[in-house]
Amino acid sequence: MDAVSEIKQKLDIVDVVSKYVSLKKAGKNYKGVCPFHSENTPSFMVSPELQMFKCFGCGESGDMFSFIQKIEGVEFMSALETLAEKAGVKVEKTVLDPDSQLKKQLFYINDLAVKFYHLLLTQHEMGKPGMEYLKKKRGLTDETIKKFMLGYAPDSSIVITPFLIKRGLNKDDLVAAGVSTKKSAYDYIDKFRGRVLFPLIGIDGRTLGFTGRTIFDRDPKYLNTNETLIFKKSSFLYGLDKAKLAIKKEGAVFVEGQMDVISAHQAGIENVIASSGTSLTTEQLKVLSRYTKDITFCFDSDTAGIAAVFRAVELAENMDFNVRAAVIPEGFKDIDEVIRKGVSVAREMLEKSIPAYDFILLSVIKRYNKTSPEGKKKIMDELVPWFSKINNKVLIDHYSKEIAKELDLSTETVISMLAHPDTYQDQSVPDVQDSVFMSKQSLESYIISLLLKADLDTFKEYAYKLKPEDFKNETLKAIFTAILQHRKVSKDFVPGQFSESLEASQKEVFSDLYMWDHSELLNDQPYFVRELSAMINRVRKAGIAREMVYLTEQIKLAEKEKADKQLAKLTKEFEKLKDERALLEKA
Ligand SMILES: [Zn+2]
């Protein structure tokens, strides 16, 4: 048996977590105040059956190893060491970090590469095209170029690779570091060609990789170092090494690209960072939360930019960030352009940033004609999913009035639309896998989580009122179907065993659902049953509505084709659904 399984067998996650979090029993799980985000009501769950933890506030989850990694801020190997000691399991020293030698080498190679490319850019004839681009086109100063250690990779495939090989470095290490590419067994070439290079520098000042921007209009416009042993895209924030002090004082400003970061710093706006080549991730926000809880997004005002703000708002709000957005004035593409107009204009733009929800409201309304009925409908279609997620009553009140005013609707209408997003909307629910936080908001996942807490009799009485087709989300549909099957054949529900029958992608969703805390509901059994029944009715009603729409189409078709037999059959089905719906309405 390997060390990890041996440790898992000897230790219980409940004991491991209890050293840091005071846990209380909640049904079959344990519950406590999350150590990873600030909260008053506990939403941090630990399951002894699944040997997993999950926070329903911030989305953190994992096993005992990831718990130690996160709470101690250490790498996996160090967590392994800690837990091995606790469990009395011996782990060979060499096993502890087999990668440490290679990592050191990769840092070394990247460090050489930064110096090499910077020297080429600033001192060498070959660097001239790069220098011209950065200075003339981008308006950067020598000082800025040095501060960010910008470089230039000439338009040839054999510049840095032969240089580093001559210095005695191993070819495959060059590939592992991300500076070279292996073309064939003997042929190793430069990864970056004809590009100005932005070194990706970690918080500790070490270079992890590069972003290269073409100066010859080639695809891709930006080329990034792939993930390596030392470069993890999902947790990297460009510019944080230089911005961290300013961010502690003034909060962080998120911009879209490296160039925006650099030109902001050059203009003396130093609390600026970018997530390079990815949309914002939870990991990045976690890193950032060590420095601030205030972020302002300043993205391109095109639709992609707005979508990025939307996504960021969803993630950031769940982690207790205070999120604002700076609106780039008409006629400008990004903060870089604004800065070139004048630093004071840029500063003013940042100072006039507005709360994220105002930004969403503003940008959605701008896209449609708010005076026409269709325009109003489209605007509400887009606004409801966002604003229905707000929990704070004061905010709900504020924005309901605001939306009502803008669209000339009654406040009651808006409030009721926001209160019942899923009955109002018929778009498919976003896939739970997209976001751990969705699970809390989607009615379909809520129902499954309730069914998982129900005893066999309650389960039998209610679960079969739903059809798998009532679930719009494919993952949830599959899990629901599997639960029905499982409960048919086995009296006891053993989550660990059941989980084995699921596909990998479903497993994670299942364990989230299983750990969802309903202990308060369960204290009042009649109330629990009422809640379950009401929720099932709602989803079934929505399912019926969809079936009826489908049948109506079929009926129209049958009428047109004069398929009488078919028509009779369809009409009967339709009537049946109508009766079922009437029954549900009475319930
Ligand atoms: Zn949390």
Coordinates of C-alpha atoms and ligand atoms in Angstrom, one line a residue:
M1 CA 0.0 0.0 0.0
D2 CA 1.3 3.5 -0.8
A3 CA 1.8 6.0 2.0
V4 CA -1.3 8.1 1.1
S5 CA -3.7 5.2 1.4
E6 CA -2.0 4.0 4.5
I7 CA -2.4 7.4 6.1
K8 CA -6.0 7.7 5.0
Q9 CA -6.7 4.3 6.6
K10 CA -5.1 5.3 9.9
L11 CA -6.5 8.8 10.3
D12 CA -10.0 10.2 10.3
I13 CA -10.6 13.5 8.5
V14 CA -12.9 14.6 11.4
D15 CA -9.9 14.3 13.8
V16 CA -7.6 16.1 11.4
V17 CA -9.9 19.0 10.8
S18 CA -10.9 19.2 14.5
K19 CA -7.4 20.4 15.3
Y20 CA -8.2 23.6 13.5
V21 CA -12.0 23.9 13.4
S22 CA -14.5 23.2 16.2
L23 CA -16.9 20.8 14.7
K24 CA -20.4 19.9 15.7
K25 CA -22.4 16.8 14.7
A26 CA -25.0 17.6 12.1
G27 CA -26.8 14.5 11.0
K28 CA -24.3 12.1 9.6
N29 CA -21.8 14.9 8.9
Y30 CA -20.0 17.5 11.0
K31 CA -20.3 21.2 10.7
G32 CA -18.2 24.2 11.7
V33 CA -17.3 27.7 10.9
C34 CA -15.2 27.7 7.7
P35 CA -11.5 28.5 8.2
F36 CA -11.1 29.6 4.6
H37 CA -13.5 32.5 4.5
S38 CA -15.2 34.7 7.0
E39 CA -18.6 33.7 8.0
N40 CA -21.0 33.8 11.0
T41 CA -23.2 30.9 10.2
P42 CA -21.3 27.6 9.8
S43 CA -21.3 26.3 6.2
F44 CA -18.2 24.1 6.5
M45 CA -19.1 20.4 6.4
V46 CA -17.0 17.3 7.1
S47 CA -18.2 13.9 6.1
P48 CA -16.7 10.9 7.9
E49 CA -18.3 8.5 5.4
L50 CA -16.8 10.2 2.4
Q51 CA -13.6 11.4 4.3
M52 CA -14.1 14.7 2.6
F53 CA -14.7 18.3 3.6
K54 CA -16.7 21.0 1.8
C55 CA -17.6 24.6 2.4
F56 CA -20.8 25.7 1.0
G57 CA -19.9 29.3 1.4
C58 CA -16.6 29.6 -0.5
G59 CA -16.6 26.3 -2.3
E60 CA -13.4 24.9 -0.8
S61 CA -13.4 21.1 -0.7
G62 CA -11.2 18.1 -0.7
D63 CA -9.7 15.3 1.4
M64 CA -7.5 15.5 4.5
F65 CA -4.4 16.2 2.5
S66 CA -5.8 19.1 0.7
F67 CA -7.2 20.4 4.0
I68 CA -3.7 20.5 5.5
Q69 CA -2.3 22.0 2.3
K70 CA -4.8 24.8 2.4
I71 CA -4.9 25.6 6.1
E72 CA -1.1 25.4 6.5
G73 CA -0.5 27.0 3.1
V74 CA 1.9 24.2 2.2
E75 CA 2.6 22.0 -0.8
F76 CA 1.3 18.4 -1.0
M77 CA 4.5 16.8 0.1
S78 CA 4.7 18.9 3.2
A79 CA 1.1 17.9 4.0
L80 CA 2.0 14.3 3.5
E81 CA 4.9 14.7 5.9
T82 CA 2.7 16.2 8.6
L83 CA 0.0 13.6 8.3
A84 CA 2.4 10.7 8.0
E85 CA 3.9 11.7 11.3
K86 CA 0.5 11.9 12.9
A87 CA -0.4 8.5 11.6
G88 CA 2.9 7.0 12.4
V89 CA 3.5 6.1 8.8
K90 CA 7.1 6.2 7.6
V91 CA 7.7 8.0 4.4
E92 CA 11.1 7.9 2.7
K93 CA 12.8 11.3 2.5
T94 CA 13.5 11.0 -1.2
V95 CA 9.8 10.3 -1.8
L96 CA 8.9 13.6 -0.1
D97 CA 9.8 15.8 -3.0
P98 CA 11.1 13.8 -5.9
D99 CA 10.7 17.0 -8.0
S100 CA 12.7 19.3 -5.8
Q101 CA 15.9 18.9 -7.9
L102 CA 14.1 19.4 -11.2
K103 CA 12.2 22.4 -9.9
K104 CA 15.4 24.0 -8.9
Q105 CA 16.7 23.4 -12.4
L106 CA 13.6 24.9 -14.0
F107 CA 13.9 28.0 -11.9
Y108 CA 17.5 28.3 -12.9
I109 CA 16.7 27.9 -16.6
N110 CA 13.9 30.5 -16.5
D111 CA 16.2 32.8 -14.6
L112 CA 18.8 32.5 -17.3
A113 CA 16.2 32.9 -20.0
V114 CA 14.9 36.2 -18.5
K115 CA 18.4 37.6 -18.4
F116 CA 19.2 36.4 -21.9
Y117 CA 16.1 37.8 -23.6
H118 CA 16.3 41.0 -21.7
L119 CA 19.9 41.5 -22.8
L120 CA 19.0 40.7 -26.4
L121 CA 16.2 43.3 -26.3
T122 CA 18.2 46.1 -24.6
Q123 CA 21.7 45.6 -25.8
H124 CA 21.7 43.6 -29.0
E125 CA 21.2 44.4 -32.6
M126 CA 18.7 41.5 -32.8
G127 CA 16.5 43.1 -30.2
K128 CA 15.7 46.2 -32.3
P129 CA 12.3 45.2 -33.6
G130 CA 11.2 44.4 -30.1
M131 CA 12.5 47.6 -28.7
E132 CA 10.8 49.6 -31.5
Y133 CA 7.5 47.9 -30.7
L134 CA 7.7 48.5 -27.0
K135 CA 8.9 52.1 -27.1
K136 CA 7.2 53.5 -30.2
K137 CA 4.0 51.5 -30.3
R138 CA 3.5 51.1 -26.6
G139 CA 5.2 54.1 -25.2
L140 CA 7.2 52.3 -22.6
T141 CA 10.3 53.8 -21.0
D142 CA 13.7 52.2 -20.5
E143 CA 13.0 52.2 -16.8
T144 CA 9.7 50.3 -17.2
I145 CA 11.3 47.8 -19.6
K146 CA 13.9 47.1 -17.0
K147 CA 11.5 47.0 -14.1
F148 CA 9.4 44.3 -15.8
M149 CA 12.5 42.6 -17.3
L150 CA 10.8 42.6 -20.7
G151 CA 12.7 40.7 -23.4
Y152 CA 12.7 39.9 -27.0
A153 CA 12.9 36.5 -28.8
P154 CA 14.2 37.0 -32.3
D155 CA 12.4 35.5 -35.3
S156 CA 14.5 32.4 -35.4
S157 CA 14.0 29.0 -33.9
I158 CA 17.6 28.5 -32.8
V159 CA 18.6 31.3 -30.5
I160 CA 18.2 30.4 -26.8
T161 CA 18.1 26.6 -27.2
P162 CA 21.7 26.2 -28.5
F163 CA 22.9 28.9 -26.1
L164 CA 21.6 27.0 -23.0
I165 CA 22.7 23.6 -24.3
K166 CA 26.2 25.1 -24.7
R167 CA 26.0 26.1 -21.0
G168 CA 25.6 22.4 -20.2
L169 CA 21.9 22.3 -19.6
N170 CA 19.9 19.2 -20.4
K171 CA 17.6 19.5 -23.5
D172 CA 14.6 17.8 -21.9
D173 CA 14.9 20.2 -18.9
L174 CA 14.7 23.1 -21.3
V175 CA 11.4 21.6 -22.6
A176 CA 10.2 21.0 -19.0
A177 CA 11.0 24.7 -18.2
G178 CA 8.9 25.8 -21.2
V179 CA 11.6 27.7 -23.1
S180 CA 12.2 25.0 -25.8
T181 CA 10.1 22.7 -27.8
K182 CA 11.0 19.2 -28.9
K183 CA 10.5 18.8 -32.6
S184 CA 12.1 15.4 -33.0
A185 CA 14.5 13.2 -31.1
Y186 CA 17.4 15.4 -32.0
D187 CA 15.8 18.6 -32.9
Y188 CA 15.0 21.0 -30.0
I189 CA 14.0 24.5 -30.9
D190 CA 13.0 27.8 -29.2
K191 CA 9.4 28.1 -28.1
F192 CA 9.2 31.8 -28.5
R193 CA 10.0 33.4 -31.9
G194 CA 9.5 36.9 -33.1
R195 CA 7.8 37.9 -29.9
V196 CA 8.3 40.5 -27.1
L197 CA 8.4 38.6 -23.9
F198 CA 6.7 39.3 -20.6
P199 CA 8.3 37.3 -17.8
L200 CA 5.7 35.7 -15.5
I201 CA 7.2 36.4 -12.1
G202 CA 5.9 34.8 -8.9
I203 CA 5.3 36.6 -5.6
D204 CA 8.7 35.6 -4.4
G205 CA 10.3 37.3 -7.4
R206 CA 11.3 34.1 -9.3
T207 CA 10.5 33.7 -12.9
L208 CA 8.0 30.9 -13.7
G209 CA 7.5 31.3 -17.4
F210 CA 6.7 33.8 -20.2
T211 CA 4.0 35.4 -22.2
G212 CA 5.1 36.2 -25.7
R213 CA 3.3 38.7 -27.9
T214 CA 3.9 38.5 -31.6
I215 CA 5.1 41.6 -33.3
F216 CA 4.6 40.1 -36.8
D217 CA 0.8 39.6 -36.5
R218 CA 1.0 35.9 -36.2
D219 CA -1.3 33.5 -34.4
P220 CA -1.6 33.2 -31.6
K221 CA -1.3 36.8 -30.7
Y222 CA -0.3 35.8 -27.2
L223 CA 1.7 32.7 -26.5
N224 CA 2.0 31.5 -22.9
T225 CA 4.3 29.0 -21.2
N226 CA 2.3 25.8 -20.8
E227 CA 1.7 24.6 -17.2
T228 CA 5.0 23.3 -15.9
L229 CA 6.2 22.0 -12.5
I230 CA 6.7 25.5 -11.4
F231 CA 4.1 27.4 -13.4
K232 CA 0.4 27.0 -12.5
K233 CA -1.7 29.2 -14.6
S234 CA -4.8 28.9 -12.4
S235 CA -3.2 30.5 -9.4
F236 CA -0.9 33.0 -11.1
L237 CA -1.5 36.7 -11.1
Y238 CA 0.5 38.9 -13.4
G239 CA 2.1 41.9 -11.6
L240 CA 1.3 40.8 -8.1
D241 CA 5.0 40.7 -7.2
K242 CA 5.2 44.4 -7.9
A243 CA 1.7 45.4 -6.9
K244 CA 1.3 43.7 -3.6
L245 CA 2.2 46.5 -1.3
A246 CA 0.0 49.0 -3.1
I247 CA -2.8 46.5 -3.2
K248 CA -2.6 46.1 0.6
K249 CA -3.2 49.9 0.9
E250 CA -5.6 50.6 -2.0
G251 CA -7.2 47.3 -3.0
A252 CA -6.6 45.5 -6.3
V253 CA -7.4 46.7 -9.8
F254 CA -7.9 43.8 -12.3
V255 CA -7.1 44.6 -15.9
E256 CA -7.2 42.3 -18.9
G257 CA -3.6 41.9 -20.1
Q258 CA 0.1 42.3 -19.3
M259 CA 0.4 45.4 -21.3
D260 CA -2.4 47.1 -19.3
V261 CA -0.6 46.2 -16.1
I262 CA 2.7 47.6 -17.3
S263 CA 1.4 50.8 -18.6
A264 CA -0.6 51.4 -15.4
H265 CA 2.6 50.9 -13.3
Q266 CA 4.5 53.2 -15.6
A267 CA 1.8 55.8 -15.0
G268 CA 2.2 55.4 -11.3
I269 CA -0.9 53.4 -10.7
E270 CA 0.6 50.5 -8.9
N271 CA -2.2 48.4 -7.5
V272 CA -2.9 46.8 -10.9
I273 CA -2.7 43.1 -11.8
A274 CA -4.0 40.7 -14.5
S275 CA -4.9 37.1 -14.7
S276 CA -3.0 36.1 -17.8
G277 CA -4.6 33.9 -20.3
T278 CA -7.4 32.6 -18.1
S279 CA -10.7 33.8 -16.8
L280 CA -10.5 34.5 -13.1
T281 CA -10.2 31.5 -10.9
T282 CA -10.9 30.7 -7.3
E283 CA -7.3 29.9 -6.7
Q284 CA -6.2 33.4 -7.9
L285 CA -8.8 35.0 -5.6
K286 CA -7.4 33.0 -2.7
V287 CA -3.9 34.2 -3.4
L288 CA -5.2 37.7 -3.6
S289 CA -7.2 37.5 -0.4
R290 CA -4.0 37.5 1.5
Y291 CA -3.5 41.1 0.5
T292 CA -7.0 42.6 0.1
K293 CA -10.7 42.0 -0.1
D294 CA -11.4 44.9 -2.4
I295 CA -11.2 44.5 -6.1
T296 CA -12.1 46.7 -9.0
F297 CA -12.5 45.2 -12.4
C298 CA -11.5 47.3 -15.3
F299 CA -12.0 45.2 -18.5
D300 CA -12.6 46.0 -22.1
S301 CA -16.1 47.3 -22.6
D302 CA -16.8 44.7 -25.3
T303 CA -19.1 41.8 -24.6
A304 CA -16.3 39.5 -23.7
G305 CA -15.1 42.0 -21.2
I306 CA -18.5 42.3 -19.6
A307 CA -18.8 38.5 -19.5
A308 CA -15.5 38.3 -17.7
V309 CA -16.8 40.8 -15.1
F310 CA -19.9 38.8 -14.6
R311 CA -18.0 35.6 -14.0
A312 CA -15.6 37.4 -11.7
V313 CA -18.5 38.9 -9.7
E314 CA -19.9 35.5 -9.1
L315 CA -16.7 34.0 -7.9
A316 CA -15.6 37.0 -5.9
E317 CA -18.9 37.7 -4.2
N318 CA -19.0 34.1 -2.9
M319 CA -15.6 34.6 -1.3
D320 CA -16.6 37.8 0.5
F321 CA -14.8 40.2 -1.8
N322 CA -16.1 43.7 -2.2
V323 CA -16.4 43.9 -6.0
R324 CA -16.6 47.0 -8.0
A325 CA -16.2 47.8 -11.7
A326 CA -14.6 50.8 -13.4
V327 CA -16.5 51.8 -16.5
I328 CA -14.1 52.5 -19.4
P329 CA -15.4 55.7 -21.0
E330 CA -16.9 55.6 -24.5
G331 CA -14.4 55.7 -27.3
F332 CA -11.7 53.8 -25.4
K333 CA -10.9 50.1 -25.7
D334 CA -9.0 49.5 -22.5
I335 CA -7.2 51.1 -19.5
D336 CA -4.0 51.4 -21.6
E337 CA -5.7 53.7 -24.1
V338 CA -7.2 55.7 -21.2
I339 CA -3.8 56.2 -19.6
R340 CA -2.4 57.4 -22.9
K341 CA -5.1 60.0 -23.0
G342 CA -3.9 61.1 -19.5
V343 CA -3.1 59.6 -16.2
S344 CA -5.6 61.9 -14.5
V345 CA -8.4 60.6 -16.8
A346 CA -7.5 57.0 -15.8
R347 CA -7.4 57.9 -12.1
E348 CA -10.7 59.5 -12.3
M349 CA -12.2 56.5 -14.1
L350 CA -11.0 54.2 -11.2
E351 CA -12.2 56.6 -8.6
K352 CA -15.6 56.6 -10.2
S353 CA -15.9 52.8 -10.1
I354 CA -19.3 51.5 -9.3
P355 CA -20.6 48.4 -7.4
A356 CA -20.5 45.3 -9.5
Y357 CA -24.3 45.0 -9.6
D358 CA -24.6 48.5 -10.9
F359 CA -22.2 47.7 -13.6
I360 CA -24.2 44.6 -14.6
L361 CA -27.4 46.6 -14.6
L362 CA -25.8 49.3 -16.7
S363 CA -24.2 47.2 -19.3
V364 CA -27.2 44.9 -19.8
I365 CA -29.6 47.8 -20.2
K366 CA -27.3 49.5 -22.6
R367 CA -27.5 46.6 -25.0
Y368 CA -31.3 46.6 -25.6
N369 CA -34.1 49.0 -26.2
K370 CA -35.6 49.3 -22.7
T371 CA -38.8 51.0 -23.9
S372 CA -40.0 48.1 -26.0
P373 CA -41.7 45.1 -24.5
E374 CA -39.2 42.7 -26.2
G375 CA -36.3 44.8 -25.0
K376 CA -37.7 44.7 -21.4
K377 CA -38.1 40.9 -21.6
K378 CA -34.5 40.4 -22.9
I379 CA -33.1 42.7 -20.2
M380 CA -35.0 40.8 -17.5
D381 CA -33.9 37.5 -19.0
E382 CA -30.3 38.5 -18.5
L383 CA -30.7 40.3 -15.2
V384 CA -32.8 37.8 -13.2
P385 CA -30.1 35.1 -13.0
W386 CA -27.7 37.6 -11.5
F387 CA -29.9 39.6 -9.2
S388 CA -31.8 36.6 -7.9
K389 CA -28.6 35.5 -6.3
I390 CA -28.3 38.4 -4.0
N391 CA -29.1 37.4 -0.4
N392 CA -28.9 40.7 1.4
K393 CA -32.4 42.1 1.8
V394 CA -31.4 45.7 1.7
L395 CA -29.6 45.1 -1.6
I396 CA -32.6 43.2 -3.0
D397 CA -34.9 46.1 -2.1
H398 CA -32.5 48.6 -3.6
Y399 CA -32.0 46.9 -6.9
S400 CA -35.6 45.8 -7.4
K401 CA -36.5 49.5 -7.2
E402 CA -33.7 50.5 -9.4
I403 CA -34.6 47.9 -12.1
A404 CA -38.3 48.8 -11.8
K405 CA -37.5 52.4 -12.4
E406 CA -35.2 51.8 -15.3
L407 CA -37.7 49.5 -17.1
D408 CA -40.8 51.2 -16.0
L409 CA -42.2 48.1 -14.3
S410 CA -43.9 47.8 -11.0
T411 CA -41.5 47.0 -8.1
E412 CA -43.7 44.0 -7.1
T413 CA -43.2 42.5 -10.5
V414 CA -39.5 42.8 -10.3
I415 CA -39.3 41.4 -6.8
S416 CA -41.4 38.4 -7.7
M417 CA -39.3 37.7 -10.8
L418 CA -36.1 37.8 -8.7
A419 CA -37.7 35.6 -6.0
H420 CA -38.6 32.9 -8.4
P421 CA -35.8 32.8 -11.0
D422 CA -36.4 29.2 -12.0
T423 CA -40.2 29.3 -12.6
Y424 CA -39.7 32.5 -14.5
Q425 CA -36.9 31.3 -16.6
D426 CA -37.0 28.4 -19.0
Q427 CA -33.4 28.5 -20.0
S428 CA -31.5 25.5 -18.9
V429 CA -29.8 25.7 -15.6
P430 CA -26.0 26.2 -15.9
D431 CA -24.2 22.9 -15.4
V432 CA -23.3 22.5 -11.7
Q433 CA -19.9 21.4 -12.7
D434 CA -19.2 24.9 -14.0
S435 CA -19.3 26.2 -10.5
V436 CA -19.3 24.7 -7.1
F437 CA -21.5 27.5 -6.0
M438 CA -24.3 26.7 -8.4
S439 CA -25.1 23.7 -6.3
K440 CA -26.4 25.9 -3.6
Q441 CA -28.6 27.9 -5.9
S442 CA -30.1 25.3 -8.2
L443 CA -33.4 23.9 -7.2
E444 CA -32.6 20.6 -8.9
S445 CA -29.6 20.0 -6.8
Y446 CA -31.4 21.1 -3.7
I447 CA -34.0 18.4 -4.2
I448 CA -31.4 15.7 -4.7
S449 CA -29.6 16.8 -1.5
L450 CA -32.9 16.6 0.4
L451 CA -33.7 13.1 -1.1
L452 CA -30.3 12.0 0.1
K453 CA -31.3 12.8 3.7
A454 CA -34.7 11.2 3.5
D455 CA -35.5 7.9 5.1
L456 CA -36.5 5.0 2.8
D457 CA -40.2 5.5 3.3
T458 CA -40.2 9.2 2.7
F459 CA -37.9 8.6 -0.3
K460 CA -40.3 6.0 -1.8
E461 CA -43.3 8.3 -1.3
Y462 CA -41.8 11.3 -3.0
A463 CA -38.9 10.5 -5.3
Y464 CA -41.1 8.7 -7.8
K465 CA -43.2 11.8 -8.3
L466 CA -40.3 13.1 -10.4
K467 CA -39.2 11.8 -13.7
P468 CA -35.5 11.9 -14.6
E469 CA -36.6 14.1 -17.6
D470 CA -37.7 16.8 -15.1
F471 CA -34.0 17.5 -14.5
K472 CA -32.6 19.9 -17.0
N473 CA -29.1 19.5 -15.8
E474 CA -27.6 16.3 -17.3
T475 CA -25.2 15.5 -14.4
L476 CA -28.1 15.9 -11.9
K477 CA -30.3 13.8 -14.1
A478 CA -27.7 11.0 -14.1
I479 CA -27.2 11.1 -10.4
F480 CA -31.0 11.1 -9.7
T481 CA -31.5 8.1 -12.0
A482 CA -28.6 6.3 -10.3
I483 CA -30.1 7.0 -6.8
L484 CA -33.5 5.6 -8.0
Q485 CA -31.9 2.5 -9.2
H486 CA -29.7 2.1 -6.1
R487 CA -32.6 2.5 -3.7
K488 CA -34.6 0.0 -5.6
V489 CA -32.1 -2.8 -4.9
S490 CA -30.6 -1.9 -1.6
K491 CA -32.2 -1.0 1.7
D492 CA -29.3 0.9 3.1
F493 CA -27.7 3.8 1.4
V494 CA -23.9 3.7 1.8
P495 CA -22.6 6.9 0.2
G496 CA -19.1 5.6 -0.4
Q497 CA -20.4 2.5 -2.1
F498 CA -23.0 4.4 -4.2
S499 CA -20.4 6.9 -5.3
E500 CA -18.3 4.1 -6.8
S501 CA -21.1 3.5 -9.3
L502 CA -20.9 7.1 -10.6
E503 CA -18.6 8.6 -13.3
A504 CA -15.8 10.7 -12.1
S505 CA -17.5 14.0 -13.0
Q506 CA -20.6 13.0 -11.2
K507 CA -18.8 11.8 -8.1
E508 CA -17.7 15.3 -7.1
V509 CA -21.2 16.7 -7.6
F510 CA -22.6 13.9 -5.6
S511 CA -20.3 14.4 -2.6
D512 CA -21.2 18.1 -2.6
L513 CA -24.9 17.2 -2.5
Y514 CA -24.4 14.6 0.1
M515 CA -22.6 17.0 2.4
W516 CA -25.1 19.7 2.0
D517 CA -26.3 20.4 5.6
H518 CA -30.0 20.0 6.3
S519 CA -29.7 19.2 10.0
E520 CA -32.0 22.0 11.0
L521 CA -34.7 20.9 8.5
L522 CA -34.3 17.4 9.7
N523 CA -34.9 18.3 13.3
D524 CA -38.5 19.0 12.3
Q525 CA -39.5 15.9 10.3
P526 CA -42.9 17.1 9.2
Y527 CA -41.4 20.4 8.0
F528 CA -38.7 18.5 6.1
V529 CA -41.3 16.4 4.3
R530 CA -43.4 19.5 3.5
E531 CA -40.3 21.2 2.1
L532 CA -39.3 18.2 0.0
S533 CA -42.8 17.8 -1.3
A534 CA -43.1 21.5 -2.2
M535 CA -39.8 21.5 -4.0
I536 CA -40.6 18.3 -5.9
N537 CA -43.9 19.9 -7.0
R538 CA -42.1 22.9 -8.3
V539 CA -39.6 21.0 -10.4
R540 CA -42.3 18.6 -11.6
K541 CA -44.5 21.6 -12.6
A542 CA -41.7 23.0 -14.6
G543 CA -41.1 19.6 -16.2
I544 CA -44.8 19.4 -17.1
A545 CA -44.7 22.9 -18.6
R546 CA -41.9 21.8 -20.8
E547 CA -43.6 18.6 -21.8
M548 CA -46.8 20.5 -22.6
V549 CA -44.9 22.9 -24.9
Y550 CA -43.4 19.9 -26.6
L551 CA -46.8 18.2 -27.0
T552 CA -48.4 21.3 -28.3
E553 CA -45.9 21.3 -31.1
Q554 CA -46.5 17.7 -31.8
I555 CA -50.3 18.2 -31.8
K556 CA -50.0 21.1 -34.3
L557 CA -48.0 18.8 -36.5
A558 CA -50.4 16.0 -36.2
E559 CA -53.3 18.3 -37.1
K560 CA -51.5 19.6 -40.1
E561 CA -50.8 16.1 -41.3
K562 CA -54.2 14.9 -40.4
A563 CA -52.8 12.0 -38.4
D564 CA -55.9 11.4 -36.4
K565 CA -54.8 8.4 -34.4
Q566 CA -51.6 10.1 -33.3
L567 CA -53.6 13.3 -32.6
A568 CA -55.9 11.4 -30.3
K569 CA -53.0 9.9 -28.4
L570 CA -51.2 13.2 -28.0
T571 CA -54.3 15.0 -26.9
K572 CA -54.9 12.3 -24.3
E573 CA -51.4 12.7 -23.0
F574 CA -51.8 16.5 -22.9
E575 CA -55.0 16.2 -20.9
K576 CA -53.3 13.9 -18.5
L577 CA -50.6 16.4 -17.9
K578 CA -53.1 19.1 -17.4
D579 CA -54.8 17.0 -14.7
E580 CA -51.5 16.3 -13.1
R581 CA -50.7 20.0 -13.1
A582 CA -54.1 20.9 -11.6
L583 CA -53.5 18.4 -8.8
L584 CA -50.1 19.9 -8.1
E585 CA -51.5 23.4 -8.1
K586 CA -53.9 22.4 -5.4
A587 CA -51.2 20.7 -3.3
Ligands
ZN1 ZN -15.6 28.6 3.3

